[in-house]
Amino acid sequence: MGKKVFVIGLIFLVVVGLAMPAYCDDALKKLGRGICNVITSPFELFLQPSRVNNSDGPMAGFTYGVLKGIGMTGLRAIVGVYEVVTFPIPVPKNYEPLLKDPEFFFEEQNW
């Protein structure tokens, strides 16, 4: 029974996402961005201390960088879940990303 509900829900999400041809590319990008953010959120624990180390030094990387990594892990995961759940809805305006710098985990950050 649970498997049937899951499959029906998945089919519903795909149909709703594809039913809006004017926003199809943007909705699918929002869905992909959300899935990517959920999957890559744990990598923030390793990347943020490295970035802070490169910009502010090793002590800052060891203290502030670790805290920033923990915060960004949670933030990226929450934003990813939000974007997966709301992908057929053009919120925020025109499917703009909530995390913009960087939009995806593996993009270069603009400091």
PDB file of N, CA and C in Angstrom, residues 3-111:
ATOM      1  N   LYS A   3       3.895   1.630  -1.039  1.00  0.00           N
ATOM      2  CA  LYS A   3       4.609   1.763  -2.304  1.00  0.00           C
ATOM      3  C   LYS A   3       3.707   2.356  -3.375  1.00  0.00           C
ATOM      4  N   LYS A   4       2.428   1.966  -3.374  1.00  0.00           N
ATOM      5  CA  LYS A   4       1.476   2.506  -4.352  1.00  0.00           C
ATOM      6  C   LYS A   4       1.277   4.004  -4.143  1.00  0.00           C
ATOM      7  N   VAL A   5       1.166   4.411  -2.896  1.00  0.00           N
ATOM      8  CA  VAL A   5       0.976   5.831  -2.591  1.00  0.00           C
ATOM      9  C   VAL A   5       2.191   6.627  -3.049  1.00  0.00           C
ATOM     10  N   PHE A   6       3.387   6.091  -2.811  1.00  0.00           N
ATOM     11  CA  PHE A   6       4.610   6.763  -3.233  1.00  0.00           C
ATOM     12  C   PHE A   6       4.659   6.910  -4.754  1.00  0.00           C
ATOM     13  N   VAL A   7       4.350   5.842  -5.478  1.00  0.00           N
ATOM     14  CA  VAL A   7       4.387   5.879  -6.941  1.00  0.00           C
ATOM     15  C   VAL A   7       3.337   6.847  -7.482  1.00  0.00           C
ATOM     16  N   ILE A   8       2.145   6.826  -6.915  1.00  0.00           N
ATOM     17  CA  ILE A   8       1.087   7.754  -7.356  1.00  0.00           C
ATOM     18  C   ILE A   8       1.501   9.195  -7.075  1.00  0.00           C
ATOM     19  N   GLY A   9       2.081   9.450  -5.916  1.00  0.00           N
ATOM     20  CA  GLY A   9       2.548  10.802  -5.598  1.00  0.00           C
ATOM     21  C   GLY A   9       3.652  11.268  -6.534  1.00  0.00           C
ATOM     22  N   LEU A  10       4.569  10.371  -6.848  1.00  0.00           N
ATOM     23  CA  LEU A  10       5.650  10.711  -7.769  1.00  0.00           C
ATOM     24  C   LEU A  10       5.110  11.013  -9.158  1.00  0.00           C
ATOM     25  N   ILE A  11       4.189  10.201  -9.636  1.00  0.00           N
ATOM     26  CA  ILE A  11       3.565  10.438 -10.943  1.00  0.00           C
ATOM     27  C   ILE A  11       2.828  11.774 -10.932  1.00  0.00           C
ATOM     28  N   PHE A  12       2.122  12.070  -9.852  1.00  0.00           N
ATOM     29  CA  PHE A  12       1.415  13.340  -9.742  1.00  0.00           C
ATOM     30  C   PHE A  12       2.374  14.525  -9.845  1.00  0.00           C
ATOM     31  N   LEU A  13       3.497  14.461  -9.139  1.00  0.00           N
ATOM     32  CA  LEU A  13       4.463  15.558  -9.192  1.00  0.00           C
ATOM     33  C   LEU A  13       5.037  15.755 -10.583  1.00  0.00           C
ATOM     34  N   VAL A  14       5.321  14.652 -11.270  1.00  0.00           N
ATOM     35  CA  VAL A  14       5.862  14.750 -12.628  1.00  0.00           C
ATOM     36  C   VAL A  14       4.827  15.343 -13.571  1.00  0.00           C
ATOM     37  N   VAL A  15       3.589  14.890 -13.481  1.00  0.00           N
ATOM     38  CA  VAL A  15       2.531  15.403 -14.360  1.00  0.00           C
ATOM     39  C   VAL A  15       2.283  16.881 -14.096  1.00  0.00           C
ATOM     40  N   VAL A  16       2.221  17.280 -12.837  1.00  0.00           N
ATOM     41  CA  VAL A  16       2.001  18.689 -12.507  1.00  0.00           C
ATOM     42  C   VAL A  16       3.170  19.536 -12.997  1.00  0.00           C
ATOM     43  N   GLY A  17       4.368  19.029 -12.849  1.00  0.00           N
ATOM     44  CA  GLY A  17       5.545  19.768 -13.307  1.00  0.00           C
ATOM     45  C   GLY A  17       5.607  19.926 -14.801  1.00  0.00           C
ATOM     46  N   LEU A  18       5.139  18.933 -15.527  1.00  0.00           N
ATOM     47  CA  LEU A  18       5.181  18.989 -16.990  1.00  0.00           C
ATOM     48  C   LEU A  18       3.934  19.618 -17.594  1.00  0.00           C
ATOM     49  N   ALA A  19       2.898  19.819 -16.815  1.00  0.00           N
ATOM     50  CA  ALA A  19       1.641  20.348 -17.334  1.00  0.00           C
ATOM     51  C   ALA A  19       1.710  21.842 -17.622  1.00  0.00           C
ATOM     52  N   MET A  20       2.740  22.525 -17.159  1.00  0.00           N
ATOM     53  CA  MET A  20       2.862  23.957 -17.373  1.00  0.00           C
ATOM     54  C   MET A  20       3.960  24.221 -18.403  1.00  0.00           C
ATOM     55  N   PRO A  21       3.652  24.179 -19.697  1.00  0.00           N
ATOM     56  CA  PRO A  21       4.704  24.310 -20.704  1.00  0.00           C
ATOM     57  C   PRO A  21       5.429  25.647 -20.676  1.00  0.00           C
ATOM     58  N   ALA A  22       4.780  26.715 -20.234  1.00  0.00           N
ATOM     59  CA  ALA A  22       5.445  28.011 -20.210  1.00  0.00           C
ATOM     60  C   ALA A  22       6.561  28.043 -19.169  1.00  0.00           C
ATOM     61  N   TYR A  23       6.436  27.238 -18.124  1.00  0.00           N
ATOM     62  CA  TYR A  23       7.412  27.250 -17.048  1.00  0.00           C
ATOM     63  C   TYR A  23       8.157  25.928 -16.922  1.00  0.00           C
ATOM     64  N   CYS A  24       8.023  25.066 -17.905  1.00  0.00           N
ATOM     65  CA  CYS A  24       8.560  23.708 -17.790  1.00  0.00           C
ATOM     66  C   CYS A  24      10.053  23.715 -17.498  1.00  0.00           C
ATOM     67  N   ASP A  25      10.832  24.454 -18.271  1.00  0.00           N
ATOM     68  CA  ASP A  25      12.276  24.465 -18.064  1.00  0.00           C
ATOM     69  C   ASP A  25      12.635  25.020 -16.693  1.00  0.00           C
ATOM     70  N   ASP A  26      11.984  26.081 -16.290  1.00  0.00           N
ATOM     71  CA  ASP A  26      12.307  26.683 -15.014  1.00  0.00           C
ATOM     72  C   ASP A  26      11.883  25.808 -13.842  1.00  0.00           C
ATOM     73  N   ALA A  27      10.714  25.181 -13.938  1.00  0.00           N
ATOM     74  CA  ALA A  27      10.253  24.301 -12.853  1.00  0.00           C
ATOM     75  C   ALA A  27      11.166  23.086 -12.731  1.00  0.00           C
ATOM     76  N   LEU A  28      11.571  22.545 -13.848  1.00  0.00           N
ATOM     77  CA  LEU A  28      12.456  21.382 -13.801  1.00  0.00           C
ATOM     78  C   LEU A  28      13.836  21.769 -13.273  1.00  0.00           C
ATOM     79  N   LYS A  29      14.292  22.964 -13.605  1.00  0.00           N
ATOM     80  CA  LYS A  29      15.575  23.415 -13.054  1.00  0.00           C
ATOM     81  C   LYS A  29      15.466  23.601 -11.552  1.00  0.00           C
ATOM     82  N   LYS A  30      14.325  24.126 -11.090  1.00  0.00           N
ATOM     83  CA  LYS A  30      14.119  24.293  -9.652  1.00  0.00           C
ATOM     84  C   LYS A  30      14.098  22.930  -8.960  1.00  0.00           C
ATOM     85  N   LEU A  31      13.457  21.941  -9.570  1.00  0.00           N
ATOM     86  CA  LEU A  31      13.438  20.594  -9.006  1.00  0.00           C
ATOM     87  C   LEU A  31      14.850  20.017  -8.949  1.00  0.00           C
ATOM     88  N   GLY A  32      15.586  20.148 -10.043  1.00  0.00           N
ATOM     89  CA  GLY A  32      16.961  19.646 -10.080  1.00  0.00           C
ATOM     90  C   GLY A  32      17.857  20.343  -9.087  1.00  0.00           C
ATOM     91  N   ARG A  33      17.683  21.657  -8.955  1.00  0.00           N
ATOM     92  CA  ARG A  33      18.470  22.427  -7.995  1.00  0.00           C
ATOM     93  C   ARG A  33      18.164  21.978  -6.570  1.00  0.00           C
ATOM     94  N   GLY A  34      16.895  21.722  -6.288  1.00  0.00           N
ATOM     95  CA  GLY A  34      16.503  21.264  -4.965  1.00  0.00           C
ATOM     96  C   GLY A  34      17.082  19.901  -4.633  1.00  0.00           C
ATOM     97  N   ILE A  35      16.998  18.970  -5.582  1.00  0.00           N
ATOM     98  CA  ILE A  35      17.562  17.630  -5.373  1.00  0.00           C
ATOM     99  C   ILE A  35      19.071  17.723  -5.178  1.00  0.00           C
ATOM    100  N   CYS A  36      19.723  18.523  -6.004  1.00  0.00           N
ATOM    101  CA  CYS A  36      21.175  18.698  -5.898  1.00  0.00           C
ATOM    102  C   CYS A  36      21.550  19.283  -4.538  1.00  0.00           C
ATOM    103  N   ASN A  37      20.792  20.255  -4.059  1.00  0.00           N
ATOM    104  CA  ASN A  37      21.100  20.868  -2.760  1.00  0.00           C
ATOM    105  C   ASN A  37      20.920  19.885  -1.608  1.00  0.00           C
ATOM    106  N   VAL A  38      19.899  19.043  -1.688  1.00  0.00           N
ATOM    107  CA  VAL A  38      19.702  18.047  -0.624  1.00  0.00           C
ATOM    108  C   VAL A  38      20.857  17.044  -0.621  1.00  0.00           C
ATOM    109  N   ILE A  39      21.243  16.582  -1.806  1.00  0.00           N
ATOM    110  CA  ILE A  39      22.293  15.558  -1.903  1.00  0.00           C
ATOM    111  C   ILE A  39      23.660  16.115  -1.500  1.00  0.00           C
ATOM    112  N   THR A  40      23.959  17.334  -1.908  1.00  0.00           N
ATOM    113  CA  THR A  40      25.303  17.880  -1.681  1.00  0.00           C
ATOM    114  C   THR A  40      25.429  18.669  -0.374  1.00  0.00           C
ATOM    115  N   SER A  41      24.366  18.797   0.388  1.00  0.00           N
ATOM    116  CA  SER A  41      24.440  19.596   1.622  1.00  0.00           C
ATOM    117  C   SER A  41      25.510  19.110   2.605  1.00  0.00           C
ATOM    118  N   PRO A  42      25.753  17.803   2.786  1.00  0.00           N
ATOM    119  CA  PRO A  42      26.801  17.399   3.742  1.00  0.00           C
ATOM    120  C   PRO A  42      28.212  17.834   3.344  1.00  0.00           C
ATOM    121  N   PHE A  43      28.442  18.088   2.068  1.00  0.00           N
ATOM    122  CA  PHE A  43      29.774  18.511   1.622  1.00  0.00           C
ATOM    123  C   PHE A  43      30.141  19.894   2.138  1.00  0.00           C
ATOM    124  N   GLU A  44      29.148  20.668   2.571  1.00  0.00           N
ATOM    125  CA  GLU A  44      29.427  21.999   3.126  1.00  0.00           C
ATOM    126  C   GLU A  44      30.295  21.901   4.379  1.00  0.00           C
ATOM    127  N   LEU A  45      30.178  20.791   5.120  1.00  0.00           N
ATOM    128  CA  LEU A  45      30.998  20.600   6.327  1.00  0.00           C
ATOM    129  C   LEU A  45      32.487  20.608   6.013  1.00  0.00           C
ATOM    130  N   PHE A  46      32.848  20.190   4.813  1.00  0.00           N
ATOM    131  CA  PHE A  46      34.257  20.127   4.419  1.00  0.00           C
ATOM    132  C   PHE A  46      34.683  21.360   3.619  1.00  0.00           C
ATOM    133  N   LEU A  47      33.768  21.912   2.834  1.00  0.00           N
ATOM    134  CA  LEU A  47      34.131  23.021   1.961  1.00  0.00           C
ATOM    135  C   LEU A  47      34.253  24.347   2.707  1.00  0.00           C
ATOM    136  N   GLN A  48      33.339  24.642   3.606  1.00  0.00           N
ATOM    137  CA  GLN A  48      33.352  25.942   4.281  1.00  0.00           C
ATOM    138  C   GLN A  48      34.610  26.171   5.117  1.00  0.00           C
ATOM    139  N   PRO A  49      35.080  25.180   5.905  1.00  0.00           N
ATOM    140  CA  PRO A  49      36.346  25.430   6.620  1.00  0.00           C
ATOM    141  C   PRO A  49      37.509  25.702   5.669  1.00  0.00           C
ATOM    142  N   SER A  50      37.512  25.033   4.518  1.00  0.00           N
ATOM    143  CA  SER A  50      38.574  25.263   3.536  1.00  0.00           C
ATOM    144  C   SER A  50      38.501  26.678   2.965  1.00  0.00           C
ATOM    145  N   ARG A  51      37.296  27.132   2.631  1.00  0.00           N
ATOM    146  CA  ARG A  51      37.140  28.488   2.097  1.00  0.00           C
ATOM    147  C   ARG A  51      37.536  29.540   3.126  1.00  0.00           C
ATOM    148  N   VAL A  52      37.094  29.348   4.367  1.00  0.00           N
ATOM    149  CA  VAL A  52      37.441  30.312   5.417  1.00  0.00           C
ATOM    150  C   VAL A  52      38.940  30.274   5.685  1.00  0.00           C
ATOM    151  N   ASN A  53      39.549  29.095   5.648  1.00  0.00           N
ATOM    152  CA  ASN A  53      40.989  28.970   5.827  1.00  0.00           C
ATOM    153  C   ASN A  53      41.730  29.750   4.748  1.00  0.00           C
ATOM    154  N   ASN A  54      41.289  29.652   3.512  1.00  0.00           N
ATOM    155  CA  ASN A  54      41.950  30.353   2.413  1.00  0.00           C
ATOM    156  C   ASN A  54      41.792  31.868   2.512  1.00  0.00           C
ATOM    157  N   SER A  55      40.665  32.330   3.029  1.00  0.00           N
ATOM    158  CA  SER A  55      40.444  33.772   3.078  1.00  0.00           C
ATOM    159  C   SER A  55      40.897  34.411   4.390  1.00  0.00           C
ATOM    160  N   ASP A  56      40.760  33.697   5.529  1.00  0.00           N
ATOM    161  CA  ASP A  56      41.020  34.320   6.827  1.00  0.00           C
ATOM    162  C   ASP A  56      42.091  33.624   7.655  1.00  0.00           C
ATOM    163  N   GLY A  57      42.614  32.507   7.207  1.00  0.00           N
ATOM    164  CA  GLY A  57      43.670  31.834   7.945  1.00  0.00           C
ATOM    165  C   GLY A  57      43.212  30.556   8.624  1.00  0.00           C
ATOM    166  N   PRO A  58      44.185  29.769   9.102  1.00  0.00           N
ATOM    167  CA  PRO A  58      43.861  28.445   9.636  1.00  0.00           C
ATOM    168  C   PRO A  58      43.054  28.457  10.934  1.00  0.00           C
ATOM    169  N   MET A  59      43.286  29.386  11.818  1.00  0.00           N
ATOM    170  CA  MET A  59      42.507  29.414  13.067  1.00  0.00           C
ATOM    171  C   MET A  59      41.043  29.749  12.799  1.00  0.00           C
ATOM    172  N   ALA A  60      40.813  30.690  11.893  1.00  0.00           N
ATOM    173  CA  ALA A  60      39.437  31.018  11.524  1.00  0.00           C
ATOM    174  C   ALA A  60      38.780  29.831  10.827  1.00  0.00           C
ATOM    175  N   GLY A  61      39.538  29.129   9.992  1.00  0.00           N
ATOM    176  CA  GLY A  61      38.997  27.947   9.324  1.00  0.00           C
ATOM    177  C   GLY A  61      38.625  26.862  10.310  1.00  0.00           C
ATOM    178  N   PHE A  62      39.439  26.723  11.358  1.00  0.00           N
ATOM    179  CA  PHE A  62      39.204  25.685  12.354  1.00  0.00           C
ATOM    180  C   PHE A  62      38.031  26.022  13.273  1.00  0.00           C
ATOM    181  N   THR A  63      37.774  27.293  13.503  1.00  0.00           N
ATOM    182  CA  THR A  63      36.689  27.677  14.420  1.00  0.00           C
ATOM    183  C   THR A  63      35.463  28.155  13.643  1.00  0.00           C
ATOM    184  N   TYR A  64      35.567  29.336  13.058  1.00  0.00           N
ATOM    185  CA  TYR A  64      34.443  29.921  12.328  1.00  0.00           C
ATOM    186  C   TYR A  64      34.070  29.085  11.109  1.00  0.00           C
ATOM    187  N   GLY A  65      35.039  28.521  10.426  1.00  0.00           N
ATOM    188  CA  GLY A  65      34.762  27.729   9.234  1.00  0.00           C
ATOM    189  C   GLY A  65      33.945  26.486   9.539  1.00  0.00           C
ATOM    190  N   VAL A  66      34.245  25.832  10.653  1.00  0.00           N
ATOM    191  CA  VAL A  66      33.479  24.642  11.046  1.00  0.00           C
ATOM    192  C   VAL A  66      32.043  25.036  11.375  1.00  0.00           C
ATOM    193  N   LEU A  67      31.872  26.125  12.120  1.00  0.00           N
ATOM    194  CA  LEU A  67      30.521  26.587  12.457  1.00  0.00           C
ATOM    195  C   LEU A  67      29.754  27.005  11.205  1.00  0.00           C
ATOM    196  N   LYS A  68      30.435  27.675  10.294  1.00  0.00           N
ATOM    197  CA  LYS A  68      29.794  28.078   9.050  1.00  0.00           C
ATOM    198  C   LYS A  68      29.416  26.849   8.228  1.00  0.00           C
ATOM    199  N   GLY A  69      30.249  25.830   8.236  1.00  0.00           N
ATOM    200  CA  GLY A  69      29.945  24.591   7.526  1.00  0.00           C
ATOM    201  C   GLY A  69      28.719  23.898   8.076  1.00  0.00           C
ATOM    202  N   ILE A  70      28.593  23.862   9.404  1.00  0.00           N
ATOM    203  CA  ILE A  70      27.414  23.247  10.024  1.00  0.00           C
ATOM    204  C   ILE A  70      26.156  24.034   9.650  1.00  0.00           C
ATOM    205  N   GLY A  71      26.251  25.355   9.724  1.00  0.00           N
ATOM    206  CA  GLY A  71      25.104  26.193   9.366  1.00  0.00           C
ATOM    207  C   GLY A  71      24.706  26.064   7.909  1.00  0.00           C
ATOM    208  N   MET A  72      25.702  26.076   7.028  1.00  0.00           N
ATOM    209  CA  MET A  72      25.409  25.967   5.597  1.00  0.00           C
ATOM    210  C   MET A  72      24.882  24.581   5.223  1.00  0.00           C
ATOM    211  N   THR A  73      25.301  23.543   5.947  1.00  0.00           N
ATOM    212  CA  THR A  73      24.769  22.206   5.701  1.00  0.00           C
ATOM    213  C   THR A  73      23.263  22.189   5.949  1.00  0.00           C
ATOM    214  N   GLY A  74      22.863  22.710   7.089  1.00  0.00           N
ATOM    215  CA  GLY A  74      21.437  22.765   7.409  1.00  0.00           C
ATOM    216  C   GLY A  74      20.669  23.667   6.465  1.00  0.00           C
ATOM    217  N   LEU A  75      21.228  24.823   6.161  1.00  0.00           N
ATOM    218  CA  LEU A  75      20.559  25.767   5.275  1.00  0.00           C
ATOM    219  C   LEU A  75      20.377  25.187   3.882  1.00  0.00           C
ATOM    220  N   ARG A  76      21.431  24.594   3.310  1.00  0.00           N
ATOM    221  CA  ARG A  76      21.345  24.033   1.964  1.00  0.00           C
ATOM    222  C   ARG A  76      20.343  22.875   1.922  1.00  0.00           C
ATOM    223  N   ALA A  77      20.293  22.058   2.959  1.00  0.00           N
ATOM    224  CA  ALA A  77      19.344  20.940   3.000  1.00  0.00           C
ATOM    225  C   ALA A  77      17.901  21.451   3.091  1.00  0.00           C
ATOM    226  N   ILE A  78      17.662  22.439   3.942  1.00  0.00           N
ATOM    227  CA  ILE A  78      16.308  22.982   4.106  1.00  0.00           C
ATOM    228  C   ILE A  78      15.840  23.660   2.822  1.00  0.00           C
ATOM    229  N   VAL A  79      16.701  24.453   2.213  1.00  0.00           N
ATOM    230  CA  VAL A  79      16.347  25.120   0.955  1.00  0.00           C
ATOM    231  C   VAL A  79      16.101  24.079  -0.141  1.00  0.00           C
ATOM    232  N   GLY A  80      16.900  23.017  -0.166  1.00  0.00           N
ATOM    233  CA  GLY A  80      16.702  21.959  -1.156  1.00  0.00           C
ATOM    234  C   GLY A  80      15.367  21.272  -1.003  1.00  0.00           C
ATOM    235  N   VAL A  81      15.000  20.944   0.220  1.00  0.00           N
ATOM    236  CA  VAL A  81      13.696  20.308   0.457  1.00  0.00           C
ATOM    237  C   VAL A  81      12.573  21.261   0.061  1.00  0.00           C
ATOM    238  N   TYR A  82      12.701  22.527   0.399  1.00  0.00           N
ATOM    239  CA  TYR A  82      11.693  23.525   0.026  1.00  0.00           C
ATOM    240  C   TYR A  82      11.530  23.596  -1.493  1.00  0.00           C
ATOM    241  N   GLU A  83      12.649  23.603  -2.222  1.00  0.00           N
ATOM    242  CA  GLU A  83      12.564  23.706  -3.677  1.00  0.00           C
ATOM    243  C   GLU A  83      12.009  22.438  -4.308  1.00  0.00           C
ATOM    244  N   VAL A  84      12.290  21.285  -3.747  1.00  0.00           N
ATOM    245  CA  VAL A  84      11.714  20.040  -4.269  1.00  0.00           C
ATOM    246  C   VAL A  84      10.202  20.030  -4.055  1.00  0.00           C
ATOM    247  N   VAL A  85       9.759  20.452  -2.882  1.00  0.00           N
ATOM    248  CA  VAL A  85       8.330  20.420  -2.571  1.00  0.00           C
ATOM    249  C   VAL A  85       7.560  21.451  -3.388  1.00  0.00           C
ATOM    250  N   THR A  86       8.158  22.619  -3.628  1.00  0.00           N
ATOM    251  CA  THR A  86       7.435  23.709  -4.305  1.00  0.00           C
ATOM    252  C   THR A  86       7.851  23.895  -5.761  1.00  0.00           C
ATOM    253  N   PHE A  87       8.475  22.880  -6.379  1.00  0.00           N
ATOM    254  CA  PHE A  87       8.999  23.102  -7.724  1.00  0.00           C
ATOM    255  C   PHE A  87       7.955  23.483  -8.766  1.00  0.00           C
ATOM    256  N   PRO A  88       6.690  23.038  -8.706  1.00  0.00           N
ATOM    257  CA  PRO A  88       5.753  23.473  -9.753  1.00  0.00           C
ATOM    258  C   PRO A  88       5.208  24.885  -9.536  1.00  0.00           C
ATOM    259  N   ILE A  89       5.504  25.501  -8.409  1.00  0.00           N
ATOM    260  CA  ILE A  89       4.964  26.817  -8.072  1.00  0.00           C
ATOM    261  C   ILE A  89       6.055  27.872  -8.322  1.00  0.00           C
ATOM    262  N   PRO A  90       5.772  28.927  -9.095  1.00  0.00           N
ATOM    263  CA  PRO A  90       6.798  29.935  -9.407  1.00  0.00           C
ATOM    264  C   PRO A  90       7.074  30.888  -8.245  1.00  0.00           C
ATOM    265  N   VAL A  91       7.458  30.342  -7.104  1.00  0.00           N
ATOM    266  CA  VAL A  91       7.788  31.136  -5.923  1.00  0.00           C
ATOM    267  C   VAL A  91       9.194  30.771  -5.505  1.00  0.00           C
ATOM    268  N   PRO A  92      10.118  31.666  -5.265  1.00  0.00           N
ATOM    269  CA  PRO A  92      10.032  33.100  -5.485  1.00  0.00           C
ATOM    270  C   PRO A  92       9.836  33.445  -6.967  1.00  0.00           C
ATOM    271  N   LYS A  93       9.679  34.702  -7.242  1.00  0.00           N
ATOM    272  CA  LYS A  93       9.333  35.186  -8.577  1.00  0.00           C
ATOM    273  C   LYS A  93      10.179  34.519  -9.659  1.00  0.00           C
ATOM    274  N   ASN A  94       9.516  33.930 -10.640  1.00  0.00           N
ATOM    275  CA  ASN A  94      10.147  33.292 -11.801  1.00  0.00           C
ATOM    276  C   ASN A  94      11.140  32.196 -11.420  1.00  0.00           C
ATOM    277  N   TYR A  95      10.848  31.463 -10.362  1.00  0.00           N
ATOM    278  CA  TYR A  95      11.660  30.325  -9.932  1.00  0.00           C
ATOM    279  C   TYR A  95      13.104  30.709  -9.580  1.00  0.00           C
ATOM    280  N   GLU A  96      13.322  31.908  -9.139  1.00  0.00           N
ATOM    281  CA  GLU A  96      14.685  32.321  -8.777  1.00  0.00           C
ATOM    282  C   GLU A  96      15.185  31.495  -7.600  1.00  0.00           C
ATOM    283  N   PRO A  97      16.484  31.213  -7.556  1.00  0.00           N
ATOM    284  CA  PRO A  97      17.017  30.408  -6.452  1.00  0.00           C
ATOM    285  C   PRO A  97      17.048  31.195  -5.140  1.00  0.00           C
ATOM    286  N   LEU A  98      16.852  30.485  -4.035  1.00  0.00           N
ATOM    287  CA  LEU A  98      16.969  31.126  -2.728  1.00  0.00           C
ATOM    288  C   LEU A  98      18.434  31.301  -2.350  1.00  0.00           C
ATOM    289  N   LEU A  99      19.256  30.291  -2.648  1.00  0.00           N
ATOM    290  CA  LEU A  99      20.706  30.394  -2.449  1.00  0.00           C
ATOM    291  C   LEU A  99      21.315  30.841  -3.773  1.00  0.00           C
ATOM    292  N   LYS A 100      21.923  32.005  -3.781  1.00  0.00           N
ATOM    293  CA  LYS A 100      22.427  32.532  -5.046  1.00  0.00           C
ATOM    294  C   LYS A 100      23.941  32.535  -5.158  1.00  0.00           C
ATOM    295  N   ASP A 101      24.644  32.371  -4.069  1.00  0.00           N
ATOM    296  CA  ASP A 101      26.100  32.467  -4.149  1.00  0.00           C
ATOM    297  C   ASP A 101      26.760  31.365  -3.351  1.00  0.00           C
ATOM    298  N   PRO A 102      26.954  30.229  -3.913  1.00  0.00           N
ATOM    299  CA  PRO A 102      26.606  29.754  -5.239  1.00  0.00           C
ATOM    300  C   PRO A 102      25.227  29.085  -5.262  1.00  0.00           C
ATOM    301  N   GLU A 103      24.637  29.065  -6.454  1.00  0.00           N
ATOM    302  CA  GLU A 103      23.320  28.449  -6.636  1.00  0.00           C
ATOM    303  C   GLU A 103      23.399  26.937  -6.443  1.00  0.00           C
ATOM    304  N   PHE A 104      24.421  26.326  -7.034  1.00  0.00           N
ATOM    305  CA  PHE A 104      24.678  24.902  -6.874  1.00  0.00           C
ATOM    306  C   PHE A 104      25.971  24.743  -6.074  1.00  0.00           C
ATOM    307  N   PHE A 105      26.125  23.636  -5.374  1.00  0.00           N
ATOM    308  CA  PHE A 105      27.258  23.435  -4.482  1.00  0.00           C
ATOM    309  C   PHE A 105      28.595  23.517  -5.204  1.00  0.00           C
ATOM    310  N   PHE A 106      28.736  22.911  -6.377  1.00  0.00           N
ATOM    311  CA  PHE A 106      30.023  22.811  -7.039  1.00  0.00           C
ATOM    312  C   PHE A 106      30.377  24.029  -7.883  1.00  0.00           C
ATOM    313  N   GLU A 107      29.555  25.069  -7.862  1.00  0.00           N
ATOM    314  CA  GLU A 107      29.903  26.286  -8.581  1.00  0.00           C
ATOM    315  C   GLU A 107      30.895  27.114  -7.775  1.00  0.00           C
ATOM    316  N   GLU A 108      31.637  27.934  -8.471  1.00  0.00           N
ATOM    317  CA  GLU A 108      32.602  28.815  -7.813  1.00  0.00           C
ATOM    318  C   GLU A 108      31.841  29.917  -7.083  1.00  0.00           C
ATOM    319  N   GLN A 109      32.226  30.175  -5.859  1.00  0.00           N
ATOM    320  CA  GLN A 109      31.571  31.220  -5.066  1.00  0.00           C
ATOM    321  C   GLN A 109      32.172  32.571  -5.429  1.00  0.00           C
ATOM    322  N   ASN A 110      31.305  33.576  -5.601  1.00  0.00           N
ATOM    323  CA  ASN A 110      31.745  34.938  -5.949  1.00  0.00           C
ATOM    324  C   ASN A 110      31.896  35.757  -4.683  1.00  0.00           C
ATOM    325  N   TRP A 111      33.108  35.939  -4.210  1.00  0.00           N
ATOM    326  CA  TRP A 111      33.357  36.728  -3.002  1.00  0.00           C
ATOM    327  C   TRP A 111      33.797  38.061  -3.394  1.00  0.00           C
TER     328      TRP A 111
END
